[in-house]
Amino acid sequence: MVAKTLKAIRLMADFLQFIIAGTTVGAVYTLVAIGFSVIFNATRIVNFAQGEFLMIGGMSAAFLLKAGLPLWAAALLAIAVTAAVGMALEVFAVRIARGAGILMLIVLTIGAAITFRGVAQIIWDRNYHSLPAFSGTAPLDIFGASIAPQSIWVIVVCLVVVAALHLFFTRTLVGKAMRAVAADRDAAYLCGIDVNRTMLVAFALAGALGAVGGVLIAPIALIHFESGIMLGLKGFAAAMLGGIGSFPGAIAGGLVLGLGEAFTAGYLTSAYKDALAFLVIVIVLIARPNGILGKSTAGRV
Amino acid sequence: MMQFVPARSLLPLSGLALALVAAPFLLPNSFALGVAILAILNAAVAVGLNLFVGSAGQISLGHAAFFGIGAYAAAILSGTYGFNGAVALLAGAVASGLLAHASGRTILRLSGHYLAMATLGVGIIVYLAINQEIGFTGGPDGKAVPPFRIFGAAVVGEMQWYWIAAIFLLIVTWMALNLVETGYGRSLGAIHASEHGARAVGIDVAAVKTGIFVLSAVLASVAGSLYAFHIGFITPSEAGFLKSVELVIMIVVGGLGSVFGAILGALLITALPQFLTGFHDYEQLVFGLLLMLVAMALRRGIVPTLATLAARWAR
Amino acid sequence: MNGLGLSGVELRFGGLRVLRGIDLAIEASGITALIGPNGAGKTSLVNVVTAAYRPSAGKVVWEGRAMNGIPPHHLPRLGIARTFQNLEIFWTMSVIDNVMAAAQGASPPRLIPSLLKAPHIVRAETLSRATALVALERVGLLDQADREAGELSYGHLKRLEIARALALQPRLLLLDEPAAGCNPNETGDLAALIRGLADGGLGVLLIEHDMKMVMSISDRVLVMDRGVIIADGPPGKVRNDPVVVAAYLGPGTGAEAVADPDRMEARA
């Protein structure tokens, strides 16, 4: 009887552990997915360099810290740097290639991703780097599951960012203008909205969002110049899962993906956790071509 | 009225044959010959992919999976199980064709970014499976491939492989030109332009899309097998996302929908990194910047842009 | 039975009954026009006939065969061709290639023989070129054959779609608002072309807003309103039908307001 109860408690603790792990990873995927959506809404471009924004954020924070800056300053400066990189990408590449076909734009952003990786290995190096956890590493115990303080940071910061973005898009003039562009680009242009500026803001935001993700996960996962590839693909998957362009979709997609991975790794096999994530996405796309929360008309022409 | 000439591709096809015959005598060393073999095999894949992407207007971000299936079919069936190389190659082609058919029937209903995501997903699943099934594939460490034997004699040496690859590319190019010049190619163009219109003129859109997807998968698979036998050692990266991206870049740079554009693009994108190794650490940076430049300056790719210029000049 | 028959055809989207039990027989000869105010269900009817939508109830019969559940790309094989209200041209292809894509429609080429350029593929190519040239000549676009479709004028694009449909060698041609967006000259030419096709023995089902065109060339006019057929007969009879007038001009207008084509058009 006691053994049975203990076993039940153990199972519950495992379950909770997977939920925490999945939510943490899911929060990072959500940040990447929102980055994809912000740019997609403003430009109809899928930015395959979104994962590189995480890498740039994480790497520059690590090197700024090494240069002697306090952690908070290194983090903030890294976010600013990455936002600037995003803006540079918009001004020097996306703006010039405007009107090109969807494949050309995919090539453009993949070219940007390769360029960023190339620059990263030159100005930094090819080694793995990390940041110290924001508030120590002593795990907290919740109902038998242990939770790293950094996990709480990831989840809380992600929530704050989502809330702040919501306010930005519903309360500020720039944010409203960006929503107008997302809804109908031509109409927005005719209403006198500066479409160029909304595109610039979108890339700055996406860069900053990526950097936040990079700085948050650097203490958990090591960062190096190729870290952005898989993170970018997973974030793209999360965005598509929820329906690209939709913020609630990005959150749902990120969480489904993160939790799915955590439970697959925990209960089935860690070897196939990545594969299962992509299998789920393929199946969801076939069954619901516009994502789990997507509208039934958009995107399928 | 232009007259209908069934063999209007005879001239460029002989030009390609001539270039392929001349190349080995012009290349400086066996290293360059090796790069040429790789470029030719990539070109065969790119020609097939360009029918699916350029002509039919679809997207595949996972085509390296079929290249990888061909390569690992060669390594596993011929290496682990001792089958004849030709049997291994055919088995890989059949497996790739079946996977393309099964996935094509369902995911080719999607379009745009959704299709990009779905093909990317299928490609990554294959890549991860190759990585994980260490017992069969050797996992991330890669796997050795025994030499290809014809009537008991091993095909070794760059020159022999060069001619095999060159003949393969010539056949693929001939078939692709046949296709784009006749009714099937017209169906591909019709689907690209308007699926409603295509249906209205009796084209079975789903079947044609699947057919061309299967064809491009089989070509990628055969090229993958030949590559594996030639190079003698393969790793999962042959099936990876970056290889898939590389293939798409080849056809976009060379020119979407252009058979010779695919060949030129494959040549450039295969050879470029060899030149860029001179830049050492700057290799990725230069490659990435060149890609961005192409996307900004040559939106339609090299061959169609040149063709338009030539036509304007001739006028 | 010859021709096209609809019996009890219903189409519902959620709670909305777009077609409410349509019974209809259309001969595969002469011009049958289908008119009606916006939202009457004309396009839905076309979509049901062309197998784009599956009817919620009832059935569509063509030349004695039930058409329920056939895929849209089988229609040309059954002898039905169509044009589109919003052009569905193959823009980047040449004019002749647009029509040749249709000329091969009844027996589309297969992949492997095409790759090898089998002799029958080459023969089919010659044949479909000939078929396409005939179709282009019938619509008066022969001199445009080698131009890219995207370069054509709007009126020519409308003709190109008709040529494409003719290359399928149909017994019934379904024209979805061919005159929409055309100027009066283009419309007049188009009307003459369509009348000529019908006189040549082709059955035409014409969905059209241009009342002058409908009244001048049709042998029979069907009027739809709110998902049902409200009038059916020769143009002269339908024109003066008080039910039709009411549908176009609103109830209470009275029969004295004879259906003036211009006014009906303005309403439609």
Short mmCIF file of C-alpha atoms in Angstrom, two decimals, chain A:
data_model
loop_
_atom_site.label_atom_id
_atom_site.label_comp_id
_atom_site.label_asym_id
_atom_site.label_seq_id
_atom_site.Cartn_x
_atom_site.Cartn_y
_atom_site.Cartn_z
CA MET A 1 0.00 0.00 0.00
CA VAL A 2 2.71 2.44 1.05
CA ALA A 3 4.88 1.29 -1.83
CA LYS A 4 1.98 1.89 -4.20
CA THR A 5 1.38 5.37 -2.83
CA LEU A 6 5.06 6.19 -3.07
CA LYS A 7 5.07 4.99 -6.64
CA ALA A 8 2.05 7.16 -7.45
CA ILE A 9 3.79 10.17 -5.91
CA ARG A 10 6.93 9.38 -7.89
CA LEU A 11 4.90 9.19 -11.10
CA MET A 12 3.19 12.48 -10.31
CA ALA A 13 6.55 14.12 -9.64
CA ASP A 14 7.90 12.81 -12.97
CA PHE A 15 4.84 14.10 -14.74
CA LEU A 16 5.25 17.52 -13.16
CA GLN A 17 8.93 17.51 -14.03
CA PHE A 18 8.13 16.92 -17.69
CA ILE A 19 5.53 19.69 -17.62
CA ILE A 20 8.09 22.13 -16.24
CA ALA A 21 10.78 21.07 -18.72
CA GLY A 22 8.31 21.20 -21.60
CA THR A 23 6.96 24.59 -20.62
CA THR A 24 10.47 26.02 -20.35
CA VAL A 25 11.46 24.83 -23.80
CA GLY A 26 8.02 25.73 -25.11
CA ALA A 27 8.44 29.29 -23.86
CA VAL A 28 11.65 29.64 -25.89
CA TYR A 29 9.96 28.18 -28.98
CA THR A 30 7.15 30.66 -28.43
CA LEU A 31 9.59 33.57 -28.48
CA VAL A 32 11.08 32.32 -31.75
CA ALA A 33 7.62 31.68 -33.21
CA ILE A 34 6.47 35.21 -32.29
CA GLY A 35 9.59 36.56 -33.97
CA PHE A 36 8.60 34.67 -37.14
CA SER A 37 5.04 35.97 -36.90
CA VAL A 38 5.98 39.62 -36.32
CA ILE A 39 8.08 39.66 -39.50
CA PHE A 40 5.59 37.57 -41.45
CA ASN A 41 2.75 39.94 -40.59
CA ALA A 42 4.70 42.99 -41.68
CA THR A 43 6.34 41.57 -44.81
CA ARG A 44 4.84 38.13 -45.70
CA ILE A 45 8.40 36.84 -45.44
CA VAL A 46 9.39 33.78 -43.45
CA ASN A 47 12.68 34.85 -41.92
CA PHE A 48 14.94 31.82 -41.85
CA ALA A 49 17.53 33.89 -39.95
CA GLN A 50 15.24 34.09 -36.89
CA GLY A 51 17.17 31.32 -35.12
CA GLU A 52 20.39 33.27 -35.72
CA PHE A 53 18.93 36.17 -33.73
CA LEU A 54 18.93 33.84 -30.70
CA MET A 55 22.50 32.87 -31.43
CA ILE A 56 23.60 36.50 -31.81
CA GLY A 57 21.82 37.48 -28.61
CA GLY A 58 23.28 34.63 -26.59
CA MET A 59 26.78 34.95 -28.00
CA SER A 60 27.04 38.72 -27.66
CA ALA A 61 25.76 38.56 -24.08
CA ALA A 62 28.38 35.92 -23.25
CA PHE A 63 31.19 37.98 -24.74
CA LEU A 64 30.02 41.26 -23.21
CA LEU A 65 29.99 39.50 -19.85
CA LYS A 66 33.55 38.29 -20.46
CA ALA A 67 34.50 41.87 -21.31
CA GLY A 68 33.56 42.81 -17.77
CA LEU A 69 30.00 44.07 -18.00
CA PRO A 70 27.55 43.03 -15.30
CA LEU A 71 25.08 40.34 -16.42
CA TRP A 72 22.07 42.66 -16.65
CA ALA A 73 23.97 45.20 -18.75
CA ALA A 74 25.40 42.49 -21.00
CA ALA A 75 21.90 41.10 -21.53
CA LEU A 76 20.33 44.47 -22.33
CA LEU A 77 23.16 45.47 -24.64
CA ALA A 78 22.96 42.09 -26.41
CA ILE A 79 19.25 42.65 -27.02
CA ALA A 80 19.95 46.12 -28.42
CA VAL A 81 22.74 44.79 -30.65
CA THR A 82 20.50 42.05 -32.06
CA ALA A 83 17.66 44.49 -32.68
CA ALA A 84 20.14 46.60 -34.65
CA VAL A 85 21.21 43.54 -36.63
CA GLY A 86 17.54 42.91 -37.43
CA MET A 87 17.12 46.47 -38.66
CA ALA A 88 20.25 46.20 -40.77
CA LEU A 89 18.88 43.04 -42.38
CA GLU A 90 15.70 44.92 -43.27
CA VAL A 91 17.40 48.02 -44.67
CA PHE A 92 20.26 46.41 -46.58
CA ALA A 93 18.57 43.27 -47.87
CA VAL A 94 14.83 42.80 -47.44
CA ARG A 95 13.93 46.31 -48.63
CA ILE A 96 16.00 45.85 -51.78
CA ALA A 97 14.60 42.42 -52.57
CA ARG A 98 10.99 43.49 -52.08
CA GLY A 99 8.58 41.95 -54.57
CA ALA A 100 10.77 38.91 -55.28
CA GLY A 101 9.15 35.47 -55.30
CA ILE A 102 8.64 33.41 -52.17
CA LEU A 103 11.58 31.10 -52.98
CA MET A 104 13.93 34.03 -53.65
CA LEU A 105 12.98 35.49 -50.29
CA ILE A 106 13.62 32.14 -48.61
CA VAL A 107 17.05 32.12 -50.26
CA LEU A 108 17.62 35.70 -49.13
CA THR A 109 16.96 35.00 -45.47
CA ILE A 110 18.87 31.71 -45.58
CA GLY A 111 21.75 33.69 -47.09
CA ALA A 112 21.42 36.11 -44.19
CA ALA A 113 21.49 33.21 -41.71
CA ILE A 114 24.67 31.82 -43.28
CA THR A 115 26.20 35.32 -43.26
CA PHE A 116 25.40 35.75 -39.56
CA ARG A 117 26.97 32.38 -38.76
CA GLY A 118 30.01 33.40 -40.80
CA VAL A 119 30.34 36.70 -38.98
CA ALA A 120 29.83 35.03 -35.60
CA GLN A 121 32.71 32.61 -36.10
CA ILE A 122 34.98 35.45 -37.18
CA ILE A 123 34.30 38.05 -34.50
CA TRP A 124 33.76 35.45 -31.78
CA ASP A 125 34.80 31.81 -32.22
CA ARG A 126 33.55 28.29 -32.87
CA ASN A 127 33.40 27.29 -29.19
CA TYR A 128 30.44 26.71 -26.89
CA HIS A 129 29.57 29.50 -24.49
CA SER A 130 27.15 29.96 -21.65
CA LEU A 131 25.87 32.58 -19.24
CA PRO A 132 25.56 32.13 -15.50
CA ALA A 133 22.02 31.45 -14.30
CA PHE A 134 20.30 34.72 -13.40
CA SER A 135 19.63 33.80 -9.80
CA GLY A 136 21.70 30.82 -8.81
CA THR A 137 21.30 27.16 -9.65
CA ALA A 138 19.89 25.75 -6.40
CA PRO A 139 16.75 23.93 -7.59
CA LEU A 140 13.39 24.61 -5.96
CA ASP A 141 11.35 21.63 -4.89
CA ILE A 142 7.68 21.65 -5.91
CA PHE A 143 5.65 18.53 -5.09
CA GLY A 144 8.71 16.36 -5.53
CA ALA A 145 9.70 17.87 -8.85
CA SER A 146 12.78 20.01 -8.91
CA ILE A 147 12.64 23.22 -10.84
CA ALA A 148 15.70 25.23 -11.80
CA PRO A 149 15.39 28.96 -11.03
CA GLN A 150 16.38 29.68 -14.63
CA SER A 151 13.28 27.80 -15.82
CA ILE A 152 11.15 30.21 -13.83
CA TRP A 153 13.04 33.10 -15.38
CA VAL A 154 12.41 31.74 -18.87
CA ILE A 155 8.71 31.22 -18.31
CA VAL A 156 8.12 34.51 -16.48
CA VAL A 157 10.11 36.62 -18.94
CA CYS A 158 8.28 34.95 -21.81
CA LEU A 159 4.94 35.83 -20.19
CA VAL A 160 6.05 39.42 -19.60
CA VAL A 161 7.23 39.74 -23.20
CA VAL A 162 3.95 38.39 -24.55
CA ALA A 163 1.97 40.77 -22.34
CA ALA A 164 4.16 43.71 -23.37
CA LEU A 165 3.75 42.82 -27.04
CA HIS A 166 0.01 42.60 -26.59
CA LEU A 167 -0.02 46.12 -25.12
CA PHE A 168 2.28 47.33 -27.89
CA PHE A 169 0.02 46.01 -30.64
CA THR A 170 -3.25 47.16 -29.08
CA ARG A 171 -2.32 50.43 -27.36
CA THR A 172 0.42 52.16 -29.32
CA LEU A 173 0.07 53.90 -32.66
CA VAL A 174 3.01 52.03 -34.17
CA GLY A 175 1.62 48.73 -32.98
CA LYS A 176 -1.82 49.47 -34.40
CA ALA A 177 -0.26 50.52 -37.68
CA MET A 178 1.58 47.20 -37.80
CA ARG A 179 -1.65 45.31 -37.26
CA ALA A 180 -3.25 47.30 -40.05
CA VAL A 181 -0.40 46.38 -42.38
CA ALA A 182 -0.78 42.74 -41.37
CA ALA A 183 -4.49 42.80 -42.12
CA ASP A 184 -4.32 44.59 -45.47
CA ARG A 185 -1.06 46.00 -46.69
CA ASP A 186 -2.45 48.04 -49.58
CA ALA A 187 -5.29 49.52 -47.56
CA ALA A 188 -2.85 50.43 -44.81
CA TYR A 189 -0.61 52.13 -47.36
CA LEU A 190 -3.56 54.09 -48.75
CA CYS A 191 -4.45 55.20 -45.23
CA GLY A 192 -1.06 56.85 -45.03
CA ILE A 193 0.67 54.27 -42.88
CA ASP A 194 4.41 54.24 -43.43
CA VAL A 195 4.84 50.62 -44.53
CA ASN A 196 8.63 50.94 -44.61
CA ARG A 197 8.72 51.97 -41.00
CA THR A 198 6.48 49.12 -39.87
CA MET A 199 8.81 46.70 -41.65
CA LEU A 200 11.80 48.23 -39.89
CA VAL A 201 10.08 48.04 -36.52
CA ALA A 202 9.11 44.43 -37.20
CA PHE A 203 12.70 43.40 -37.86
CA ALA A 204 13.93 45.31 -34.80
CA LEU A 205 11.28 43.61 -32.67
CA ALA A 206 12.04 40.19 -34.10
CA GLY A 207 15.75 40.72 -33.42
CA ALA A 208 15.07 41.80 -29.85
CA LEU A 209 12.70 38.86 -29.28
CA GLY A 210 15.30 36.46 -30.59
CA ALA A 211 17.98 37.94 -28.38
CA VAL A 212 15.74 37.67 -25.31
CA GLY A 213 15.33 33.97 -26.11
CA GLY A 214 19.06 33.56 -26.61
CA VAL A 215 19.97 35.28 -23.35
CA LEU A 216 17.35 33.23 -21.46
CA ILE A 217 18.49 29.83 -22.69
CA ALA A 218 22.24 30.48 -22.65
CA PRO A 219 22.43 29.46 -18.97
CA ILE A 220 20.54 26.20 -19.70
CA ALA A 221 21.82 25.20 -23.13
CA LEU A 222 25.26 26.04 -24.43
CA ILE A 223 25.37 28.49 -27.31
CA HIS A 224 27.65 28.41 -30.32
CA PHE A 225 27.60 29.84 -33.82
CA GLU A 226 25.41 27.07 -35.24
CA SER A 227 22.90 26.97 -32.36
CA GLY A 228 20.43 29.01 -34.36
CA ILE A 229 19.72 26.36 -37.00
CA MET A 230 17.70 23.87 -34.98
CA LEU A 231 16.16 26.55 -32.72
CA GLY A 232 15.04 28.42 -35.82
CA LEU A 233 13.50 25.31 -37.38
CA LYS A 234 11.69 24.42 -34.17
CA GLY A 235 10.41 27.97 -33.83
CA PHE A 236 9.23 27.93 -37.45
CA ALA A 237 7.50 24.64 -36.72
CA ALA A 238 5.82 26.14 -33.64
CA ALA A 239 4.69 29.15 -35.65
CA MET A 240 3.24 26.96 -38.41
CA LEU A 241 1.67 24.65 -35.84
CA GLY A 242 -0.28 27.54 -34.34
CA GLY A 243 -0.85 29.28 -37.67
CA ILE A 244 1.84 31.72 -38.72
CA GLY A 245 1.11 35.34 -37.93
CA SER A 246 -1.06 34.55 -34.92
CA PHE A 247 0.29 35.30 -31.42
CA PRO A 248 -2.04 32.99 -29.50
CA GLY A 249 -1.07 30.45 -32.15
CA ALA A 250 2.62 31.01 -31.49
CA ILE A 251 2.07 30.41 -27.77
CA ALA A 252 -0.04 27.31 -28.38
CA GLY A 253 2.39 26.01 -30.99
CA GLY A 254 5.42 26.62 -28.79
CA LEU A 255 3.83 24.92 -25.78
CA VAL A 256 2.51 21.93 -27.75
CA LEU A 257 5.93 21.45 -29.27
CA GLY A 258 7.84 21.90 -26.00
CA LEU A 259 5.52 19.66 -23.98
CA GLY A 260 5.37 17.09 -26.77
CA GLU A 261 9.14 16.89 -26.81
CA ALA A 262 9.42 16.66 -23.05
CA PHE A 263 6.86 13.87 -22.80
CA THR A 264 8.28 11.97 -25.77
CA ALA A 265 11.73 12.16 -24.24
CA GLY A 266 10.40 11.24 -20.80
CA TYR A 267 8.02 8.41 -21.62
CA LEU A 268 9.07 7.11 -25.03
CA THR A 269 12.55 7.75 -26.30
CA SER A 270 14.80 10.77 -26.22
CA ALA A 271 16.31 9.65 -29.52
CA TYR A 272 13.17 10.49 -31.45
CA LYS A 273 11.90 13.53 -29.59
CA ASP A 274 12.93 15.88 -32.41
CA ALA A 275 11.58 13.59 -35.12
CA LEU A 276 8.25 13.26 -33.33
CA ALA A 277 7.90 17.03 -33.18
CA PHE A 278 8.22 17.25 -36.95
CA LEU A 279 5.97 14.25 -37.49
CA VAL A 280 3.25 15.96 -35.45
CA ILE A 281 3.64 19.10 -37.55
CA VAL A 282 3.36 17.25 -40.83
CA ILE A 283 0.22 15.49 -39.59
CA VAL A 284 -1.29 18.73 -38.28
CA LEU A 285 -0.56 20.47 -41.58
CA ILE A 286 -2.31 17.72 -43.49
CA ALA A 287 -5.32 17.70 -41.17
CA ARG A 288 -5.53 21.44 -40.54
CA PRO A 289 -3.55 23.25 -43.23
CA ASN A 290 -3.68 26.60 -41.42
CA GLY A 291 -2.45 25.52 -38.01
CA ILE A 292 -4.32 24.45 -34.91
CA LEU A 293 -5.62 27.96 -34.25
CA GLY A 294 -5.43 29.23 -37.82
CA LYS A 295 -8.29 30.71 -39.78
CA SER A 296 -9.78 28.35 -42.30
CA THR A 297 -9.34 30.66 -45.29
CA ALA A 298 -5.94 32.27 -45.00
CA GLY A 299 -2.75 31.00 -46.52
CA ARG A 300 -4.07 28.32 -48.78
CA VAL A 301 -4.41 29.80 -52.22
#
